[in-house]
PDB file of C-alpha atoms in Angstrom:
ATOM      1  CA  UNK A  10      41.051  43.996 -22.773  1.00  0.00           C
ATOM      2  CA  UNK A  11      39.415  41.777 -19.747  1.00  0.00           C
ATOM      3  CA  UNK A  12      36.234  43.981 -20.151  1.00  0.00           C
ATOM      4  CA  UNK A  13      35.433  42.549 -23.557  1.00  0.00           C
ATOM      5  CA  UNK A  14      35.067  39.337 -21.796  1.00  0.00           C
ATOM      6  CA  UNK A  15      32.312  40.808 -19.202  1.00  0.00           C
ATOM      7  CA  UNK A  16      30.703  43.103 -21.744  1.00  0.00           C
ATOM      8  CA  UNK A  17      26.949  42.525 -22.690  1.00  0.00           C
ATOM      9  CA  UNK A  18      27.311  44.486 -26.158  1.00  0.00           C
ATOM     10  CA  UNK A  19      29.648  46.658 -28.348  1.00  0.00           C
ATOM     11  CA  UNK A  20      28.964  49.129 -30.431  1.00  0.00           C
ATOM     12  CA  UNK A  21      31.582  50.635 -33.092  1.00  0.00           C
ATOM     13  CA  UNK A  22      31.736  53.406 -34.642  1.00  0.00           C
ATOM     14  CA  UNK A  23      33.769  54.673 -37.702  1.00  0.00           C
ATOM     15  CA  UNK A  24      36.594  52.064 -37.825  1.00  0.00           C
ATOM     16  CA  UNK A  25      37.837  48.833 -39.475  1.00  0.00           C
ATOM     17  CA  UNK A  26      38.977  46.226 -37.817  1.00  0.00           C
ATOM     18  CA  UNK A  27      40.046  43.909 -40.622  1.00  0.00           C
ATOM     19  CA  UNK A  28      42.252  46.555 -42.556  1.00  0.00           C
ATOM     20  CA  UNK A  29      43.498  48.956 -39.536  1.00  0.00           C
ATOM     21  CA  UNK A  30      43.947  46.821 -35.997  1.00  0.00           C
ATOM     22  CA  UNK A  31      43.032  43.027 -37.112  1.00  0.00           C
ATOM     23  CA  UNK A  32      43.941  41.903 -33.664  1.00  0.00           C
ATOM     24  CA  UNK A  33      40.631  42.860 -33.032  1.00  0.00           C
ATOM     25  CA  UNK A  34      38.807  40.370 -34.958  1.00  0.00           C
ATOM     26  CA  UNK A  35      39.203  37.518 -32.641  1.00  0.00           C
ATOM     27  CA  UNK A  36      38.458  39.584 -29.685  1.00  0.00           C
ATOM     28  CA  UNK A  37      35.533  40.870 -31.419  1.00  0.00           C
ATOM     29  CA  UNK A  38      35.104  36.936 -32.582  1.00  0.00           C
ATOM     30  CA  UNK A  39      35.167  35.979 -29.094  1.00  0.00           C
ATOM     31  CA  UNK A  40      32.612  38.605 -27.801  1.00  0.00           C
ATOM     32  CA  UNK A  41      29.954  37.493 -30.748  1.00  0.00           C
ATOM     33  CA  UNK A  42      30.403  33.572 -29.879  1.00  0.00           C
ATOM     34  CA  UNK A  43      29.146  34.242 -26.424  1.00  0.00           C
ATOM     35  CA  UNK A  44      25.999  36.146 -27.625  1.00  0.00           C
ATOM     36  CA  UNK A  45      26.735  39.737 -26.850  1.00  0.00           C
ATOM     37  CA  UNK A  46      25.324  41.992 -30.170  1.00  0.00           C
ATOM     38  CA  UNK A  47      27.644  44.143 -31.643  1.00  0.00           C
ATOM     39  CA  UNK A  48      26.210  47.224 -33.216  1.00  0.00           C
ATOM     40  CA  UNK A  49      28.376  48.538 -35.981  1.00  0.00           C
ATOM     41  CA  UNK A  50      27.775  52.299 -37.510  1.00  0.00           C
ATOM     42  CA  UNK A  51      30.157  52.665 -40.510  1.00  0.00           C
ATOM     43  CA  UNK A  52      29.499  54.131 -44.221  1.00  0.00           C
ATOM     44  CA  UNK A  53      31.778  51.679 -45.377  1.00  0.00           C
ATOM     45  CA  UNK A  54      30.226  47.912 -45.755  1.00  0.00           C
ATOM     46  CA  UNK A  55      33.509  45.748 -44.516  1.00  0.00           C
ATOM     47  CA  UNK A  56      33.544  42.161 -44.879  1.00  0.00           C
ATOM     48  CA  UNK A  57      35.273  41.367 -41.492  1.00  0.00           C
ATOM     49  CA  UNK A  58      32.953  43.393 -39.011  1.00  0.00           C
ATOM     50  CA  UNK A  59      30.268  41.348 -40.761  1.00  0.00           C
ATOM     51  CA  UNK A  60      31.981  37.984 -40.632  1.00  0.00           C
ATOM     52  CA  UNK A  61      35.237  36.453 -39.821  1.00  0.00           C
ATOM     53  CA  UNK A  62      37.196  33.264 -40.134  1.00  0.00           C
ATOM     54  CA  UNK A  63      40.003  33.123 -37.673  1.00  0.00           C
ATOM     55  CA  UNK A  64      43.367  31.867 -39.020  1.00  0.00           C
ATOM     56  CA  UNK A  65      43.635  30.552 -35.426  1.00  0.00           C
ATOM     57  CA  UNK A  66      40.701  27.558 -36.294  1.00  0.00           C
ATOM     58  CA  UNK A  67      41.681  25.160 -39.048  1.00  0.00           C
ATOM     59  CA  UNK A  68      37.960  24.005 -38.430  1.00  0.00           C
ATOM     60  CA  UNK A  69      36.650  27.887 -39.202  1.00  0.00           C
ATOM     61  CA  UNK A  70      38.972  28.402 -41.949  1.00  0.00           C
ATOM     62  CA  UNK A  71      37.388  25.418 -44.050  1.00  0.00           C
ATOM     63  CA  UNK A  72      34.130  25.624 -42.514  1.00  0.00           C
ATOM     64  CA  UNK A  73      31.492  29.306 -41.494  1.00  0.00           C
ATOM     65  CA  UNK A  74      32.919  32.216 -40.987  1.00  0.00           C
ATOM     66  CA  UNK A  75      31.660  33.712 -37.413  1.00  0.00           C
ATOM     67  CA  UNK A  76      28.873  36.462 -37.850  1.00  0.00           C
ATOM     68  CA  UNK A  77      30.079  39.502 -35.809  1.00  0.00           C
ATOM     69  CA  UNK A  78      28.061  42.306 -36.604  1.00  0.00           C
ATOM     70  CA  UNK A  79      24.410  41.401 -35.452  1.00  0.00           C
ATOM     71  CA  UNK A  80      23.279  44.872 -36.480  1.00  0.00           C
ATOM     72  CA  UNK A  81      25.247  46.776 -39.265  1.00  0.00           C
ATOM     73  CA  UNK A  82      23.873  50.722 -40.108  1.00  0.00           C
ATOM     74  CA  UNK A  83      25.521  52.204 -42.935  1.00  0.00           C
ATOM     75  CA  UNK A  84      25.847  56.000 -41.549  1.00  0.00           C
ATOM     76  CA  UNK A  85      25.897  58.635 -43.928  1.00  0.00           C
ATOM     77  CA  UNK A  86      29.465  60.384 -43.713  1.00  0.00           C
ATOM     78  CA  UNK A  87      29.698  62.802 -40.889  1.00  0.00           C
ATOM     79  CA  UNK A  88      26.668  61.579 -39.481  1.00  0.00           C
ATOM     80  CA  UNK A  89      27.856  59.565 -36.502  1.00  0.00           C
ATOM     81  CA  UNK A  90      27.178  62.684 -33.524  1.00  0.00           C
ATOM     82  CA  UNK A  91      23.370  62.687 -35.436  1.00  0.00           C
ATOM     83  CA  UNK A  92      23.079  59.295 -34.869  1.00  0.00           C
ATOM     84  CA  UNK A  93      24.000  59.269 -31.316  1.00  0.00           C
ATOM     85  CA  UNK A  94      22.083  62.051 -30.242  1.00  0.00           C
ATOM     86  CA  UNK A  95      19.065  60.463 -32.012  1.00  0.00           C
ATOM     87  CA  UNK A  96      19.621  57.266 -29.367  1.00  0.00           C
ATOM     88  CA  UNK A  97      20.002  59.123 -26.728  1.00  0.00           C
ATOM     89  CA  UNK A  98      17.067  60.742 -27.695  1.00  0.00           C
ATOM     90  CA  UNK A  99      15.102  57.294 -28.207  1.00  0.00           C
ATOM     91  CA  UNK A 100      16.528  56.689 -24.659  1.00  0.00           C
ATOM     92  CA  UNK A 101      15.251  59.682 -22.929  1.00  0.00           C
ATOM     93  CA  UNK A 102      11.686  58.669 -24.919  1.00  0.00           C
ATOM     94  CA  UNK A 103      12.023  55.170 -22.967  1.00  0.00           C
ATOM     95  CA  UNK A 104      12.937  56.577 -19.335  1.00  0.00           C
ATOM     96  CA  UNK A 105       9.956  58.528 -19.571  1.00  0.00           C
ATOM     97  CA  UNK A 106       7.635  55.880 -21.082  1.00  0.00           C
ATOM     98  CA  UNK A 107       8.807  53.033 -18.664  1.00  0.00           C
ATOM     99  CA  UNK A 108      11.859  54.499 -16.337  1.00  0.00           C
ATOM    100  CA  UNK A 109      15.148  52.914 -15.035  1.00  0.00           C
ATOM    101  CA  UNK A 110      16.442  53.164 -18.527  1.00  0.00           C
ATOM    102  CA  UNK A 111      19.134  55.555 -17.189  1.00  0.00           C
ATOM    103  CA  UNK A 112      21.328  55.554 -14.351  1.00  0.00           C
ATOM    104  CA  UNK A 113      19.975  58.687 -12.156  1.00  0.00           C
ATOM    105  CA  UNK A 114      22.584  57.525  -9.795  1.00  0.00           C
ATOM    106  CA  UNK A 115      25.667  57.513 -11.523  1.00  0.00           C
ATOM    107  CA  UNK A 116      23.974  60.867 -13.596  1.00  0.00           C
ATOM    108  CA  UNK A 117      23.770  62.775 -10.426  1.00  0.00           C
ATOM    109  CA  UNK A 118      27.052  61.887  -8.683  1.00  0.00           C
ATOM    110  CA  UNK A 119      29.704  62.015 -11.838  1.00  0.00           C
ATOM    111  CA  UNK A 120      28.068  64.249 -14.215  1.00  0.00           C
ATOM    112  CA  UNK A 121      27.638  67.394 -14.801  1.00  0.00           C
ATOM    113  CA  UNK A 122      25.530  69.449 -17.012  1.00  0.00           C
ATOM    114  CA  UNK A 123      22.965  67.074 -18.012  1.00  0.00           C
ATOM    115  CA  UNK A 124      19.591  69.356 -17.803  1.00  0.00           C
ATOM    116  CA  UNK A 125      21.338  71.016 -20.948  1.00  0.00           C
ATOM    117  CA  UNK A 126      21.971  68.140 -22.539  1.00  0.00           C
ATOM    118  CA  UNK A 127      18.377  66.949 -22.237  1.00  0.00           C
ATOM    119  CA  UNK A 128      17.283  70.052 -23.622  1.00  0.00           C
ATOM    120  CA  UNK A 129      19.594  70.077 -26.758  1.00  0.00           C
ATOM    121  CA  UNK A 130      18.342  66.528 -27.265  1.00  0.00           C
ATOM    122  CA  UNK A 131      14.645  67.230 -27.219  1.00  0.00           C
ATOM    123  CA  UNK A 132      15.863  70.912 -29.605  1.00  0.00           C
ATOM    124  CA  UNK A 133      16.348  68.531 -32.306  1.00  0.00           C
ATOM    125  CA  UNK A 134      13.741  67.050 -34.260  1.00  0.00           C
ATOM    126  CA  UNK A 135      13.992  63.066 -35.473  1.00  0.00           C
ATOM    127  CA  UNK A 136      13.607  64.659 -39.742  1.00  0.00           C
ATOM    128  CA  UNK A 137      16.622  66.609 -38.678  1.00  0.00           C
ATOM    129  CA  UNK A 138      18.391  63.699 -37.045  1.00  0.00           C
ATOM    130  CA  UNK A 139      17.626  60.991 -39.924  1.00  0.00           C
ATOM    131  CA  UNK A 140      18.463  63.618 -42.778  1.00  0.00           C
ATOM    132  CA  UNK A 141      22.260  64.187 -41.040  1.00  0.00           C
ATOM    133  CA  UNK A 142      22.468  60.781 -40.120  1.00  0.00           C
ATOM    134  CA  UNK A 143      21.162  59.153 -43.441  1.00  0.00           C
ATOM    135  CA  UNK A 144      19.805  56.611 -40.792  1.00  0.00           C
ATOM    136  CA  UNK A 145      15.785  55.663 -40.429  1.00  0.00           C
ATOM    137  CA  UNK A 146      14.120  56.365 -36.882  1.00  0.00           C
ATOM    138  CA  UNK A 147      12.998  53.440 -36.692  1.00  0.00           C
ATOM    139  CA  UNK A 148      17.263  51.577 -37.218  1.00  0.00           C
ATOM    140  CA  UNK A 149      18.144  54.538 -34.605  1.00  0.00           C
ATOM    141  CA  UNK A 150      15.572  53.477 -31.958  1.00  0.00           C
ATOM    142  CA  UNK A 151      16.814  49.900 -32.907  1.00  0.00           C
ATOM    143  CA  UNK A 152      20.309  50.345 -31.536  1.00  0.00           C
ATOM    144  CA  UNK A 153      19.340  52.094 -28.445  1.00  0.00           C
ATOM    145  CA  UNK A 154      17.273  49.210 -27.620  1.00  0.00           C
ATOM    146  CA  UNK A 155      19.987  47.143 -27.673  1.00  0.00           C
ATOM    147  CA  UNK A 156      21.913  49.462 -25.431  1.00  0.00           C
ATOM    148  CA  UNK A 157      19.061  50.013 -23.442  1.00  0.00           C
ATOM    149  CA  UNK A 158      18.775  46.079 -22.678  1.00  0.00           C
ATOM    150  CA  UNK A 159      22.791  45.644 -21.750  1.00  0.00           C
ATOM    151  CA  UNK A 160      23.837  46.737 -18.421  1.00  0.00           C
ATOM    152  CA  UNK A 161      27.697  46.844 -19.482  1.00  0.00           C
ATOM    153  CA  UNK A 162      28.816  48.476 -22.759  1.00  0.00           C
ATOM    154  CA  UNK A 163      31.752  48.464 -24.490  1.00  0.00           C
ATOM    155  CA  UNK A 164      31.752  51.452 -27.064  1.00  0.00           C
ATOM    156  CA  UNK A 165      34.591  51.476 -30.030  1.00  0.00           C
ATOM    157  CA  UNK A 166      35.574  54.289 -32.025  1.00  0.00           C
ATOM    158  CA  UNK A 167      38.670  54.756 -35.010  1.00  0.00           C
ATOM    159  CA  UNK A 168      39.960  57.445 -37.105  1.00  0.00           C
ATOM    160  CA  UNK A 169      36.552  57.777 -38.460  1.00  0.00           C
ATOM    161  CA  UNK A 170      35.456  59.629 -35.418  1.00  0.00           C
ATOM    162  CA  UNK A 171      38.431  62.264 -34.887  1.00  0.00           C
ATOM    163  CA  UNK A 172      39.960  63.066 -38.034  1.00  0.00           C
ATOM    164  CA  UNK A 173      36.901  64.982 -38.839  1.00  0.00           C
ATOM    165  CA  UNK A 174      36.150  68.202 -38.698  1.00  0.00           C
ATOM    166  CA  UNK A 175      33.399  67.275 -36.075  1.00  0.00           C
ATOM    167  CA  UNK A 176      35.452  64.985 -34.172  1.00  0.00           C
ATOM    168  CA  UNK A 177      35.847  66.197 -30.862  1.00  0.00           C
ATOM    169  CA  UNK A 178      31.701  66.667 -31.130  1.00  0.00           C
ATOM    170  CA  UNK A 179      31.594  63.513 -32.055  1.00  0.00           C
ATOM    171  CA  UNK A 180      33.602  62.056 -29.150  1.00  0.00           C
ATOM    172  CA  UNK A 181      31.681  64.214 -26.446  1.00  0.00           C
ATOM    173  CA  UNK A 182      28.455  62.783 -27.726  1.00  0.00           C
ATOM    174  CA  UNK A 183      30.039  59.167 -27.124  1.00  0.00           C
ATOM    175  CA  UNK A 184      30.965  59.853 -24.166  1.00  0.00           C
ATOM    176  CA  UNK A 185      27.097  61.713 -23.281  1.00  0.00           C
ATOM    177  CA  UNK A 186      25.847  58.203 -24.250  1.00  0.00           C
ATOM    178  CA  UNK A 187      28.227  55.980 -22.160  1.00  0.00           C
ATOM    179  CA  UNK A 188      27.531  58.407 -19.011  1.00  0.00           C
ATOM    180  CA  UNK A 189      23.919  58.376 -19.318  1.00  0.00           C
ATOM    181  CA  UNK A 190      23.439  54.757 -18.179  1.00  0.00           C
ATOM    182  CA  UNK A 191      26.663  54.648 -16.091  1.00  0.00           C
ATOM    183  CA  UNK A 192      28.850  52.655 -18.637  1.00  0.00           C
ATOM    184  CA  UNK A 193      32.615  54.066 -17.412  1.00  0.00           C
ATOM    185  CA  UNK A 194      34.249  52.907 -14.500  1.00  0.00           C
ATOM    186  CA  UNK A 195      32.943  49.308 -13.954  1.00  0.00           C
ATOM    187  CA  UNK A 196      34.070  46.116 -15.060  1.00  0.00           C
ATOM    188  CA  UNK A 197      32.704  45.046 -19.054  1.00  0.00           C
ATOM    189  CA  UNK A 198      32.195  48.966 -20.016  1.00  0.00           C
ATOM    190  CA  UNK A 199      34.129  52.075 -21.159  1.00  0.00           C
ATOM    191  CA  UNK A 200      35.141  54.007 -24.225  1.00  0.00           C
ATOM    192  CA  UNK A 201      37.847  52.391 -26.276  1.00  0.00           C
ATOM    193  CA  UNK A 202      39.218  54.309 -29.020  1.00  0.00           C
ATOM    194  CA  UNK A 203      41.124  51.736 -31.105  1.00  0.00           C
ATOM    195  CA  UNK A 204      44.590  52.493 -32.847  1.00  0.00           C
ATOM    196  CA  UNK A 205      45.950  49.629 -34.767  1.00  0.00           C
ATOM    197  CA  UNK A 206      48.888  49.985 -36.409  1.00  0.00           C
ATOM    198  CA  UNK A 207      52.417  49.256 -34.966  1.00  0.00           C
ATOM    199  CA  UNK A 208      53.988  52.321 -35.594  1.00  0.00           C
ATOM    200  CA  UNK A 209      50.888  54.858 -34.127  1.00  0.00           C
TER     201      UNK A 209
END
């Protein structure tokens, strides 16, 4: 939990904080109050990953609710691997327009397999992406951006993600975006699938 206070951004994907692990919210809370965007990707529109008012400030509880989303896309169902692919496509666009977008380093020494990747990437065209996604090019190459611009990423992921018949898809292209600018294994980065209630 010490990495969400080092983290530069956080993006989630397919799970809701207020109804499923609301212990969350204030670290979430926390995370927004310092300035670090959180990029949410969820069908569902839910009140608390857009703005919350912690029980824990008698202050916030009369007064504004904290903002915590600072960029909310509304994924079509079963479109989350789509839109991932589609940033890491928008990031392979930026390494080759202006370079040190991704970490060659950390590519070459811990991964494996990453020509192929590339190529599946560039396989797929953006009509192709958007349709699956139900996401514009233009709100795709918006997020990666922002993960482009943080050098330590936090990236979130619920039941949304695996129970699905394209969940362990989806969780390999997570993990493809993490790797490709070195977010695992240093301090204010990593995958963190959430699980919320008591008795999981």
């Amino acid at each position: 939990l010490e990495d969400f206070d080092h983290c530069d951004a956080i993006f989630s994907f397919g799970h809701n904080p207020g109804t499923n692990h609301p212990r969350m919210l204030a670290t979430l809370r926390a995370a927004s109050l310092r300035g670090a965007p959180i990029v949410v990707f969820n069908p569902l529109k839910e009140r608390s990953l857009e703005r919350f008012k912690s029980p824990q400030h008698a202050l916030e509880m009369v007064g504004k609710a904290v903002p915590i989303a600072s960029h909310y896309y509304q994924v079509k169902v079963g479109g989350d691997a789509a839109v991932v692919k589609g940033m890491m496509k928008a990031l392979l666009a930026m390494e080759e327009a202006r370079g040190g977008v991704l970490d060659r380093a950390f590519i070459d020494e811990h991964t494996e397999g990453f020509d192929q990747l590339v190529a599946d990437i560039e396989a797929c065209p953006w009509d192709e992406i958007e349709h699956i996604a139900g996401l514009s090019r233009a709100d795709i190459e918006a997020a990666a951006e922002v993960y482009a611009k943080a050098e330590r990423v936090i990236l979130c992921y619920g039941m949304g993600i695996t129970q699905h018949r394209h969940g362990t898809c989806n969780v390999h292209q997570l993990a493809n975006l993490l790797l490709m600018r070195g977010n695992i294994g240093k301090e204010g980065a990593g995958i963190c699938p959430v699980r919320g209630h008591s008795n999981v």
